[in-house]
Amino acid sequence: MTGLLGRSIIVTGGARGIGAAIATEFVKTGASVVIADVRDDDGAQLAHSLGPSARFHHLDVTDSDNWVRVLTETEDEFGSLLALVNNAGILDFGTIESEHPDLFRHVLDVNLFGAWLGMHLAAPRLRVAGGGVIVNISSTAGLTGYAGIGGYVASKWGLRGLTKAAAVELGAANVRVCSVHPGPIHTPMTAGLPESMAAAQPLPRFGEPEEIAAMVRFLITEATFSTGSEFVADGGATAGQALVLESVE
Ligand code: NDP
């Protein structure tokens, strides 16, 4: 197991949803966690409820100065960086024909450029610390296509590819980089989406944020020979659809 003592973990988009579950999971395992998000009230409230090994810092992942401040304050407060979880993300709606160009760019900016910027600024610190882990939260939308969310799909495929490039570059520095690909998970992001979306999956339900948090913990603390790899938690959605064909029975 990778030692957590005296090392810190940053979770972007950690104020709610999957990020909040990841932050909570790591506080339970004894790590020091920085919740970094644009949602100041939610983030500060969560950090307070998790106790002294959690802190909230405002971070817009697209802002370089924000990143430098958060990375510096994290190491000052909690010790050298062990892991960065690039979890912050936004979902767009619109077809290729109907989506506004500004929205498409904004989704790429947050979901892809934001994660790149985090890796760009955190990697030198992980090198100096003798190694560490970066986990990029992609999606099944980084493994296949979906109609009506083209910017999101593009950003999540991009993040999957960037993960592999970073893994190849940083392996010699003992920095592992992996991507996680959740299917539909119960969070504020998916609050308006119908449960029937998951009906054709082998496991016909939405997942819970804690199920993704458990995978991220495994990747950071146990998966010491995995880098550049994709870890899927989607109820089997990308394995195929549960078609009922009478002639097959
Ligand atoms: P939520 O919307 O519930 O939480 C995401 C958090 O990230 C919010 O607090 C959000 O703030 C914040 N955020 C948005 N933009 C920025 C930014 N520029 N800088 C910092 N923080 C920001 O999302 P989920 O928990 O559902 O999703 C977390 C990650 O998991 C995302 O990357 C998402 O794409 C991915 N994912 C989610 C799935 C799901 O079914 N829920 C499935 C597959 C992948 P605000 O609300 O103000 O935007």
PDB file of C-alpha atoms and ligand atoms in Angstrom:
ATOM      1  CA  MET A   1       0.000   0.000   0.000  1.00  0.00           C
ATOM      2  CA  THR A   2       1.235   3.512  -0.846  1.00  0.00           C
ATOM      3  CA  GLY A   3       1.887   5.341   2.457  1.00  0.00           C
ATOM      4  CA  LEU A   4      -0.549   8.179   3.126  1.00  0.00           C
ATOM      5  CA  LEU A   5       1.084   9.512   6.281  1.00  0.00           C
ATOM      6  CA  GLY A   6       2.443  13.061   5.919  1.00  0.00           C
ATOM      7  CA  ARG A   7       1.327  13.320   2.286  1.00  0.00           C
ATOM      8  CA  SER A   8      -1.572  15.246   0.811  1.00  0.00           C
ATOM      9  CA  ILE A   9      -4.274  14.597  -1.766  1.00  0.00           C
ATOM     10  CA  ILE A  10      -6.079  17.231  -3.845  1.00  0.00           C
ATOM     11  CA  VAL A  11      -9.549  16.469  -5.183  1.00  0.00           C
ATOM     12  CA  THR A  12     -10.846  18.972  -7.739  1.00  0.00           C
ATOM     13  CA  GLY A  13     -14.600  19.421  -7.948  1.00  0.00           C
ATOM     14  CA  GLY A  14     -14.546  17.979  -4.440  1.00  0.00           C
ATOM     15  CA  ALA A  15     -17.402  20.029  -2.967  1.00  0.00           C
ATOM     16  CA  ARG A  16     -20.155  17.673  -4.068  1.00  0.00           C
ATOM     17  CA  GLY A  17     -21.010  14.513  -6.001  1.00  0.00           C
ATOM     18  CA  ILE A  18     -18.231  12.056  -6.833  1.00  0.00           C
ATOM     19  CA  GLY A  19     -15.477  14.436  -5.648  1.00  0.00           C
ATOM     20  CA  ALA A  20     -17.072  14.779  -2.212  1.00  0.00           C
ATOM     21  CA  ALA A  21     -17.246  10.979  -1.910  1.00  0.00           C
ATOM     22  CA  ILE A  22     -13.558  10.694  -2.873  1.00  0.00           C
ATOM     23  CA  ALA A  23     -12.557  13.319  -0.295  1.00  0.00           C
ATOM     24  CA  THR A  24     -14.611  11.547   2.383  1.00  0.00           C
ATOM     25  CA  GLU A  25     -13.109   8.153   1.508  1.00  0.00           C
ATOM     26  CA  PHE A  26      -9.548   9.472   1.881  1.00  0.00           C
ATOM     27  CA  VAL A  27     -10.213  11.223   5.178  1.00  0.00           C
ATOM     28  CA  LYS A  28     -11.522   7.843   6.454  1.00  0.00           C
ATOM     29  CA  THR A  29      -8.267   6.163   5.391  1.00  0.00           C
ATOM     30  CA  GLY A  30      -6.209   8.716   7.332  1.00  0.00           C
ATOM     31  CA  ALA A  31      -5.053  10.954   4.493  1.00  0.00           C
ATOM     32  CA  SER A  32      -4.956  14.761   4.463  1.00  0.00           C
ATOM     33  CA  VAL A  33      -7.288  16.020   1.793  1.00  0.00           C
ATOM     34  CA  VAL A  34      -7.746  19.344   0.043  1.00  0.00           C
ATOM     35  CA  ILE A  35     -11.189  19.860  -1.441  1.00  0.00           C
ATOM     36  CA  ALA A  36     -10.738  22.250  -4.366  1.00  0.00           C
ATOM     37  CA  ASP A  37     -13.788  23.632  -6.121  1.00  0.00           C
ATOM     38  CA  VAL A  38     -15.552  26.752  -7.350  1.00  0.00           C
ATOM     39  CA  ARG A  39     -18.435  26.007  -4.929  1.00  0.00           C
ATOM     40  CA  ASP A  40     -17.079  27.823  -1.874  1.00  0.00           C
ATOM     41  CA  ASP A  41     -19.993  27.283   0.527  1.00  0.00           C
ATOM     42  CA  ASP A  42     -20.481  23.564  -0.218  1.00  0.00           C
ATOM     43  CA  GLY A  43     -16.725  22.953  -0.140  1.00  0.00           C
ATOM     44  CA  ALA A  44     -16.132  24.768   3.149  1.00  0.00           C
ATOM     45  CA  GLN A  45     -19.095  22.990   4.746  1.00  0.00           C
ATOM     46  CA  LEU A  46     -17.843  19.563   3.641  1.00  0.00           C
ATOM     47  CA  ALA A  47     -14.297  20.258   4.869  1.00  0.00           C
ATOM     48  CA  HIS A  48     -15.669  21.385   8.238  1.00  0.00           C
ATOM     49  CA  SER A  49     -17.772  18.219   8.557  1.00  0.00           C
ATOM     50  CA  LEU A  50     -14.746  16.010   7.731  1.00  0.00           C
ATOM     51  CA  GLY A  51     -12.572  17.534  10.486  1.00  0.00           C
ATOM     52  CA  PRO A  52      -8.950  18.739  10.719  1.00  0.00           C
ATOM     53  CA  SER A  53      -7.527  16.466   8.019  1.00  0.00           C
ATOM     54  CA  ALA A  54      -9.655  18.179   5.384  1.00  0.00           C
ATOM     55  CA  ARG A  55      -9.370  21.726   4.045  1.00  0.00           C
ATOM     56  CA  PHE A  56     -11.254  23.632   1.388  1.00  0.00           C
ATOM     57  CA  HIS A  57      -9.517  25.869  -1.137  1.00  0.00           C
ATOM     58  CA  HIS A  58     -11.183  27.814  -3.930  1.00  0.00           C
ATOM     59  CA  LEU A  59      -9.981  26.502  -7.290  1.00  0.00           C
ATOM     60  CA  ASP A  60     -11.147  27.205 -10.785  1.00  0.00           C
ATOM     61  CA  VAL A  61      -9.274  24.478 -12.658  1.00  0.00           C
ATOM     62  CA  THR A  62      -8.899  26.703 -15.731  1.00  0.00           C
ATOM     63  CA  ASP A  63      -6.930  29.333 -13.769  1.00  0.00           C
ATOM     64  CA  SER A  64      -3.192  28.874 -13.511  1.00  0.00           C
ATOM     65  CA  ASP A  65      -2.746  31.282 -10.560  1.00  0.00           C
ATOM     66  CA  ASN A  66      -5.461  29.428  -8.631  1.00  0.00           C
ATOM     67  CA  TRP A  67      -3.606  26.142  -9.171  1.00  0.00           C
ATOM     68  CA  VAL A  68      -0.247  27.520  -7.983  1.00  0.00           C
ATOM     69  CA  ARG A  69      -1.883  28.932  -4.827  1.00  0.00           C
ATOM     70  CA  VAL A  70      -3.746  25.701  -4.050  1.00  0.00           C
ATOM     71  CA  LEU A  71      -0.693  23.483  -4.656  1.00  0.00           C
ATOM     72  CA  THR A  72       1.515  25.700  -2.495  1.00  0.00           C
ATOM     73  CA  GLU A  73      -0.990  26.000   0.351  1.00  0.00           C
ATOM     74  CA  THR A  74      -1.683  22.258   0.263  1.00  0.00           C
ATOM     75  CA  GLU A  75       2.000  21.391   0.686  1.00  0.00           C
ATOM     76  CA  ASP A  76       2.472  24.064   3.372  1.00  0.00           C
ATOM     77  CA  GLU A  77      -0.475  22.766   5.391  1.00  0.00           C
ATOM     78  CA  PHE A  78      -0.363  19.030   4.801  1.00  0.00           C
ATOM     79  CA  GLY A  79       3.036  17.994   3.434  1.00  0.00           C
ATOM     80  CA  SER A  80       4.176  16.945  -0.001  1.00  0.00           C
ATOM     81  CA  LEU A  81       1.627  16.019  -2.620  1.00  0.00           C
ATOM     82  CA  LEU A  82       0.888  12.301  -2.960  1.00  0.00           C
ATOM     83  CA  ALA A  83      -2.024  12.419  -5.364  1.00  0.00           C
ATOM     84  CA  LEU A  84      -4.077  14.693  -7.585  1.00  0.00           C
ATOM     85  CA  VAL A  85      -7.591  13.643  -8.525  1.00  0.00           C
ATOM     86  CA  ASN A  86      -8.738  15.630 -11.571  1.00  0.00           C
ATOM     87  CA  ASN A  87     -12.463  15.206 -10.978  1.00  0.00           C
ATOM     88  CA  ALA A  88     -13.962  18.659 -11.727  1.00  0.00           C
ATOM     89  CA  GLY A  89     -16.192  18.529 -14.755  1.00  0.00           C
ATOM     90  CA  ILE A  90     -19.229  19.971 -16.443  1.00  0.00           C
ATOM     91  CA  LEU A  91     -21.803  18.449 -18.783  1.00  0.00           C
ATOM     92  CA  ASP A  92     -23.088  20.179 -21.904  1.00  0.00           C
ATOM     93  CA  PHE A  93     -26.211  19.482 -23.939  1.00  0.00           C
ATOM     94  CA  GLY A  94     -26.537  20.141 -27.655  1.00  0.00           C
ATOM     95  CA  THR A  95     -26.066  18.284 -30.904  1.00  0.00           C
ATOM     96  CA  ILE A  96     -23.162  18.918 -33.262  1.00  0.00           C
ATOM     97  CA  GLU A  97     -25.525  21.155 -35.207  1.00  0.00           C
ATOM     98  CA  SER A  98     -27.193  22.980 -32.320  1.00  0.00           C
ATOM     99  CA  GLU A  99     -24.517  23.441 -29.627  1.00  0.00           C
ATOM    100  CA  HIS A 100     -23.191  26.980 -29.267  1.00  0.00           C
ATOM    101  CA  PRO A 101     -19.462  27.145 -30.110  1.00  0.00           C
ATOM    102  CA  ASP A 102     -18.730  28.985 -26.848  1.00  0.00           C
ATOM    103  CA  LEU A 103     -20.282  26.161 -24.822  1.00  0.00           C
ATOM    104  CA  PHE A 104     -18.283  23.536 -26.711  1.00  0.00           C
ATOM    105  CA  ARG A 105     -15.053  25.436 -25.968  1.00  0.00           C
ATOM    106  CA  HIS A 106     -16.013  25.971 -22.334  1.00  0.00           C
ATOM    107  CA  VAL A 107     -16.566  22.245 -21.769  1.00  0.00           C
ATOM    108  CA  LEU A 108     -13.157  21.451 -23.269  1.00  0.00           C
ATOM    109  CA  ASP A 109     -11.656  24.224 -21.163  1.00  0.00           C
ATOM    110  CA  VAL A 110     -12.916  22.835 -17.845  1.00  0.00           C
ATOM    111  CA  ASN A 111     -12.867  19.080 -18.503  1.00  0.00           C
ATOM    112  CA  LEU A 112      -9.671  18.803 -20.560  1.00  0.00           C
ATOM    113  CA  PHE A 113      -7.534  21.933 -20.296  1.00  0.00           C
ATOM    114  CA  GLY A 114      -8.272  22.148 -16.544  1.00  0.00           C
ATOM    115  CA  ALA A 115      -6.971  18.629 -15.988  1.00  0.00           C
ATOM    116  CA  TRP A 116      -3.942  19.286 -18.208  1.00  0.00           C
ATOM    117  CA  LEU A 117      -3.146  22.445 -16.242  1.00  0.00           C
ATOM    118  CA  GLY A 118      -3.359  20.513 -12.969  1.00  0.00           C
ATOM    119  CA  MET A 119      -0.983  17.825 -14.257  1.00  0.00           C
ATOM    120  CA  HIS A 120       1.333  20.440 -15.780  1.00  0.00           C
ATOM    121  CA  LEU A 121       1.728  22.213 -12.425  1.00  0.00           C
ATOM    122  CA  ALA A 122       1.515  19.199 -10.067  1.00  0.00           C
ATOM    123  CA  ALA A 123       3.886  16.851 -11.919  1.00  0.00           C
ATOM    124  CA  PRO A 124       7.103  18.728 -10.977  1.00  0.00           C
ATOM    125  CA  ARG A 125       6.045  18.590  -7.306  1.00  0.00           C
ATOM    126  CA  LEU A 126       5.325  14.855  -7.537  1.00  0.00           C
ATOM    127  CA  ARG A 127       8.783  14.333  -9.090  1.00  0.00           C
ATOM    128  CA  VAL A 128      10.440  16.198  -6.227  1.00  0.00           C
ATOM    129  CA  ALA A 129       8.422  14.146  -3.726  1.00  0.00           C
ATOM    130  CA  GLY A 130       9.829  10.944  -5.262  1.00  0.00           C
ATOM    131  CA  GLY A 131       6.603   9.922  -6.967  1.00  0.00           C
ATOM    132  CA  GLY A 132       2.847   9.997  -6.695  1.00  0.00           C
ATOM    133  CA  VAL A 133      -0.399   9.320  -8.473  1.00  0.00           C
ATOM    134  CA  ILE A 134      -2.691  11.279 -10.783  1.00  0.00           C
ATOM    135  CA  VAL A 135      -6.226  10.004 -11.321  1.00  0.00           C
ATOM    136  CA  ASN A 136      -8.248  11.583 -14.111  1.00  0.00           C
ATOM    137  CA  ILE A 137     -12.006  11.147 -13.896  1.00  0.00           C
ATOM    138  CA  SER A 138     -13.102  10.572 -17.469  1.00  0.00           C
ATOM    139  CA  SER A 139     -16.398   8.762 -18.254  1.00  0.00           C
ATOM    140  CA  THR A 140     -17.882   6.045 -20.415  1.00  0.00           C
ATOM    141  CA  ALA A 141     -18.190   9.077 -22.705  1.00  0.00           C
ATOM    142  CA  GLY A 142     -14.402   8.692 -23.042  1.00  0.00           C
ATOM    143  CA  LEU A 143     -14.868   5.135 -24.330  1.00  0.00           C
ATOM    144  CA  THR A 144     -17.829   5.482 -26.673  1.00  0.00           C
ATOM    145  CA  GLY A 145     -20.019   8.153 -28.284  1.00  0.00           C
ATOM    146  CA  TYR A 146     -23.312   9.619 -27.055  1.00  0.00           C
ATOM    147  CA  ALA A 147     -25.705  11.843 -28.986  1.00  0.00           C
ATOM    148  CA  GLY A 148     -26.371  15.347 -27.712  1.00  0.00           C
ATOM    149  CA  ILE A 149     -23.256  15.855 -25.569  1.00  0.00           C
ATOM    150  CA  GLY A 150     -20.514  16.196 -28.182  1.00  0.00           C
ATOM    151  CA  GLY A 151     -18.296  18.588 -26.217  1.00  0.00           C
ATOM    152  CA  TYR A 152     -18.426  16.333 -23.179  1.00  0.00           C
ATOM    153  CA  VAL A 153     -17.602  13.235 -25.258  1.00  0.00           C
ATOM    154  CA  ALA A 154     -14.679  15.049 -26.928  1.00  0.00           C
ATOM    155  CA  SER A 155     -13.342  16.262 -23.578  1.00  0.00           C
ATOM    156  CA  LYS A 156     -13.523  12.818 -21.968  1.00  0.00           C
ATOM    157  CA  TRP A 157     -11.824  11.070 -24.925  1.00  0.00           C
ATOM    158  CA  GLY A 158      -9.177  13.790 -24.758  1.00  0.00           C
ATOM    159  CA  LEU A 159      -8.655  13.200 -21.066  1.00  0.00           C
ATOM    160  CA  ARG A 160      -8.288   9.470 -21.653  1.00  0.00           C
ATOM    161  CA  GLY A 161      -5.569  10.130 -24.259  1.00  0.00           C
ATOM    162  CA  LEU A 162      -3.837  12.728 -22.125  1.00  0.00           C
ATOM    163  CA  THR A 163      -3.719  10.196 -19.296  1.00  0.00           C
ATOM    164  CA  LYS A 164      -1.717   7.815 -21.458  1.00  0.00           C
ATOM    165  CA  ALA A 165       0.681  10.528 -22.661  1.00  0.00           C
ATOM    166  CA  ALA A 166       1.285  11.637 -19.070  1.00  0.00           C
ATOM    167  CA  ALA A 167       1.787   8.050 -17.897  1.00  0.00           C
ATOM    168  CA  VAL A 168       4.472   7.505 -20.535  1.00  0.00           C
ATOM    169  CA  GLU A 169       6.225  10.781 -19.684  1.00  0.00           C
ATOM    170  CA  LEU A 170       6.106  10.432 -15.919  1.00  0.00           C
ATOM    171  CA  GLY A 171       6.645   6.718 -15.304  1.00  0.00           C
ATOM    172  CA  ALA A 172      10.401   7.108 -14.840  1.00  0.00           C
ATOM    173  CA  ALA A 173       9.688   9.659 -12.094  1.00  0.00           C
ATOM    174  CA  ASN A 174       7.554   7.058 -10.290  1.00  0.00           C
ATOM    175  CA  VAL A 175       4.389   9.008 -11.045  1.00  0.00           C
ATOM    176  CA  ARG A 176       1.451   6.809 -12.073  1.00  0.00           C
ATOM    177  CA  VAL A 177      -1.424   8.273 -14.099  1.00  0.00           C
ATOM    178  CA  CYS A 178      -4.716   6.424 -14.637  1.00  0.00           C
ATOM    179  CA  SER A 179      -8.194   7.258 -15.902  1.00  0.00           C
ATOM    180  CA  VAL A 180     -11.509   6.272 -14.345  1.00  0.00           C
ATOM    181  CA  HIS A 181     -14.595   5.806 -16.500  1.00  0.00           C
ATOM    182  CA  PRO A 182     -17.860   5.918 -14.554  1.00  0.00           C
ATOM    183  CA  GLY A 183     -21.240   5.164 -16.058  1.00  0.00           C
ATOM    184  CA  PRO A 184     -24.300   7.020 -14.729  1.00  0.00           C
ATOM    185  CA  ILE A 185     -23.816   7.898 -11.055  1.00  0.00           C
ATOM    186  CA  HIS A 186     -26.296   9.541  -8.674  1.00  0.00           C
ATOM    187  CA  THR A 187     -24.918  13.090  -8.244  1.00  0.00           C
ATOM    188  CA  PRO A 188     -26.240  16.631  -8.700  1.00  0.00           C
ATOM    189  CA  MET A 189     -24.876  16.506 -12.283  1.00  0.00           C
ATOM    190  CA  THR A 190     -27.262  13.693 -13.224  1.00  0.00           C
ATOM    191  CA  ALA A 191     -30.185  14.799 -11.019  1.00  0.00           C
ATOM    192  CA  GLY A 192     -32.453  15.559 -13.999  1.00  0.00           C
ATOM    193  CA  LEU A 193     -31.707  12.370 -15.926  1.00  0.00           C
ATOM    194  CA  PRO A 194     -34.166   9.441 -15.918  1.00  0.00           C
ATOM    195  CA  GLU A 195     -33.353   6.206 -14.052  1.00  0.00           C
ATOM    196  CA  SER A 196     -34.446   4.355 -17.215  1.00  0.00           C
ATOM    197  CA  MET A 197     -31.122   5.419 -18.775  1.00  0.00           C
ATOM    198  CA  ALA A 198     -29.529   2.516 -16.926  1.00  0.00           C
ATOM    199  CA  ALA A 199     -32.226  -0.067 -17.679  1.00  0.00           C
ATOM    200  CA  ALA A 200     -30.342  -1.843 -20.504  1.00  0.00           C
ATOM    201  CA  GLN A 201     -27.092  -2.162 -18.531  1.00  0.00           C
ATOM    202  CA  PRO A 202     -26.061  -5.623 -17.196  1.00  0.00           C
ATOM    203  CA  LEU A 203     -26.373  -4.033 -13.719  1.00  0.00           C
ATOM    204  CA  PRO A 204     -29.552  -2.034 -14.418  1.00  0.00           C
ATOM    205  CA  ARG A 205     -29.100   0.865 -12.004  1.00  0.00           C
ATOM    206  CA  PHE A 206     -27.214   4.112 -11.472  1.00  0.00           C
ATOM    207  CA  GLY A 207     -24.034   3.783  -9.433  1.00  0.00           C
ATOM    208  CA  GLU A 208     -23.337   5.646  -6.192  1.00  0.00           C
ATOM    209  CA  PRO A 209     -20.471   8.163  -5.744  1.00  0.00           C
ATOM    210  CA  GLU A 210     -18.973   5.923  -3.038  1.00  0.00           C
ATOM    211  CA  GLU A 211     -18.494   3.147  -5.622  1.00  0.00           C
ATOM    212  CA  ILE A 212     -16.267   5.458  -7.676  1.00  0.00           C
ATOM    213  CA  ALA A 213     -14.462   6.694  -4.553  1.00  0.00           C
ATOM    214  CA  ALA A 214     -13.564   3.086  -3.653  1.00  0.00           C
ATOM    215  CA  MET A 215     -12.002   2.605  -7.097  1.00  0.00           C
ATOM    216  CA  VAL A 216     -10.000   5.843  -6.798  1.00  0.00           C
ATOM    217  CA  ARG A 217      -8.725   4.761  -3.367  1.00  0.00           C
ATOM    218  CA  PHE A 218      -7.654   1.417  -4.845  1.00  0.00           C
ATOM    219  CA  LEU A 219      -5.824   3.193  -7.675  1.00  0.00           C
ATOM    220  CA  ILE A 220      -3.939   5.504  -5.339  1.00  0.00           C
ATOM    221  CA  THR A 221      -3.127   3.105  -2.516  1.00  0.00           C
ATOM    222  CA  GLU A 222      -2.999  -0.387  -4.035  1.00  0.00           C
ATOM    223  CA  ALA A 223      -2.600  -0.389  -7.824  1.00  0.00           C
ATOM    224  CA  THR A 224       1.164   0.092  -7.712  1.00  0.00           C
ATOM    225  CA  PHE A 225       1.863  -1.582 -11.096  1.00  0.00           C
ATOM    226  CA  SER A 226      -0.892   0.204 -13.025  1.00  0.00           C
ATOM    227  CA  THR A 227      -0.279   3.303 -15.092  1.00  0.00           C
ATOM    228  CA  GLY A 228      -1.793   4.669 -18.290  1.00  0.00           C
ATOM    229  CA  SER A 229      -4.707   2.290 -17.742  1.00  0.00           C
ATOM    230  CA  GLU A 230      -8.469   2.722 -17.939  1.00  0.00           C
ATOM    231  CA  PHE A 231     -10.608   1.647 -14.990  1.00  0.00           C
ATOM    232  CA  VAL A 232     -14.286   1.289 -15.817  1.00  0.00           C
ATOM    233  CA  ALA A 233     -17.121   1.402 -13.261  1.00  0.00           C
ATOM    234  CA  ASP A 234     -20.286   1.480 -15.362  1.00  0.00           C
ATOM    235  CA  GLY A 235     -22.530  -1.390 -14.331  1.00  0.00           C
ATOM    236  CA  GLY A 236     -21.334  -3.166 -17.462  1.00  0.00           C
ATOM    237  CA  ALA A 237     -22.763  -0.511 -19.794  1.00  0.00           C
ATOM    238  CA  THR A 238     -19.813  -0.655 -22.201  1.00  0.00           C
ATOM    239  CA  ALA A 239     -19.765  -4.477 -22.129  1.00  0.00           C
ATOM    240  CA  GLY A 240     -22.928  -4.538 -24.212  1.00  0.00           C
ATOM    241  CA  GLN A 241     -26.674  -4.194 -23.884  1.00  0.00           C
ATOM    242  CA  ALA A 242     -28.917  -6.716 -22.167  1.00  0.00           C
ATOM    243  CA  LEU A 243     -31.035  -7.518 -25.229  1.00  0.00           C
ATOM    244  CA  VAL A 244     -33.835 -10.034 -24.703  1.00  0.00           C
ATOM    245  CA  LEU A 245     -34.042 -12.324 -27.741  1.00  0.00           C
ATOM    246  CA  GLU A 246     -36.640 -15.091 -27.407  1.00  0.00           C
ATOM    247  CA  SER A 247     -34.877 -17.322 -29.982  1.00  0.00           C
ATOM    248  CA  VAL A 248     -31.700 -17.399 -27.831  1.00  0.00           C
ATOM    249  CA  GLU A 249     -33.428 -18.883 -24.797  1.00  0.00           C
TER     250      GLU A 249
HETATM  251  P1  NDP B   1     -21.083  17.447  -9.987  1.00  0.00           P
HETATM  252  O1  NDP B   1     -21.587  18.492 -10.918  1.00  0.00           O
HETATM  253  O2  NDP B   1     -22.018  16.856  -9.019  1.00  0.00           O
HETATM  254  O3  NDP B   1     -19.782  17.967  -9.220  1.00  0.00           O
HETATM  255  C1  NDP B   1     -18.733  18.549  -9.947  1.00  0.00           C
HETATM  256  C2  NDP B   1     -18.140  19.684  -9.148  1.00  0.00           C
HETATM  257  O4  NDP B   1     -17.096  20.285  -9.947  1.00  0.00           O
HETATM  258  C3  NDP B   1     -19.158  20.795  -8.844  1.00  0.00           C
HETATM  259  O5  NDP B   1     -18.999  21.270  -7.537  1.00  0.00           O
HETATM  260  C4  NDP B   1     -18.786  21.837  -9.873  1.00  0.00           C
HETATM  261  O6  NDP B   1     -19.218  23.149  -9.565  1.00  0.00           O
HETATM  262  C5  NDP B   1     -17.277  21.711  -9.873  1.00  0.00           C
HETATM  263  N1  NDP B   1     -16.670  22.444 -10.987  1.00  0.00           N
HETATM  264  C6  NDP B   1     -17.225  22.772 -12.179  1.00  0.00           C
HETATM  265  N2  NDP B   1     -16.381  23.538 -12.888  1.00  0.00           N
HETATM  266  C7  NDP B   1     -15.265  23.715 -12.130  1.00  0.00           C
HETATM  267  C8  NDP B   1     -14.063  24.422 -12.303  1.00  0.00           C
HETATM  268  N3  NDP B   1     -13.821  25.160 -13.424  1.00  0.00           N
HETATM  269  N4  NDP B   1     -13.128  24.370 -11.338  1.00  0.00           N
HETATM  270  C9  NDP B   1     -13.358  23.660 -10.208  1.00  0.00           C
HETATM  271  N5  NDP B   1     -14.496  23.003  -9.954  1.00  0.00           N
HETATM  272  C10 NDP B   1     -15.443  23.018 -10.917  1.00  0.00           C
HETATM  273  O7  NDP B   1     -20.469  16.291 -10.938  1.00  0.00           O
HETATM  274  P2  NDP B   1     -20.242  14.729 -10.633  1.00  0.00           P
HETATM  275  O8  NDP B   1     -19.844  14.519  -9.235  1.00  0.00           O
HETATM  276  O9  NDP B   1     -21.371  13.998 -11.211  1.00  0.00           O
HETATM  277  O10 NDP B   1     -19.017  14.480 -11.621  1.00  0.00           O
HETATM  278  C11 NDP B   1     -17.659  14.499 -11.193  1.00  0.00           C
HETATM  279  C12 NDP B   1     -16.811  14.047 -12.366  1.00  0.00           C
HETATM  280  O11 NDP B   1     -17.223  12.739 -12.767  1.00  0.00           O
HETATM  281  C13 NDP B   1     -16.955  14.939 -13.597  1.00  0.00           C
HETATM  282  O12 NDP B   1     -15.710  15.054 -14.251  1.00  0.00           O
HETATM  283  C14 NDP B   1     -17.921  14.165 -14.478  1.00  0.00           C
HETATM  284  O13 NDP B   1     -17.771  14.465 -15.828  1.00  0.00           O
HETATM  285  C15 NDP B   1     -17.521  12.734 -14.149  1.00  0.00           C
HETATM  286  N6  NDP B   1     -18.543  11.753 -14.429  1.00  0.00           N
HETATM  287  C16 NDP B   1     -19.770  11.826 -13.794  1.00  0.00           C
HETATM  288  C17 NDP B   1     -20.728  10.881 -14.073  1.00  0.00           C
HETATM  289  C18 NDP B   1     -22.077  10.899 -13.419  1.00  0.00           C
HETATM  290  O14 NDP B   1     -22.946  10.114 -13.847  1.00  0.00           O
HETATM  291  N7  NDP B   1     -22.327  11.727 -12.420  1.00  0.00           N
HETATM  292  C19 NDP B   1     -20.489   9.795 -15.044  1.00  0.00           C
HETATM  293  C20 NDP B   1     -19.185   9.831 -15.637  1.00  0.00           C
HETATM  294  C21 NDP B   1     -18.254  10.764 -15.320  1.00  0.00           C
HETATM  295  P3  NDP B   1     -20.525  23.719 -10.348  1.00  0.00           P
HETATM  296  O15 NDP B   1     -21.676  22.907  -9.873  1.00  0.00           O
HETATM  297  O16 NDP B   1     -20.588  25.142  -9.929  1.00  0.00           O
HETATM  298  O17 NDP B   1     -20.296  23.535 -11.820  1.00  0.00           O
END
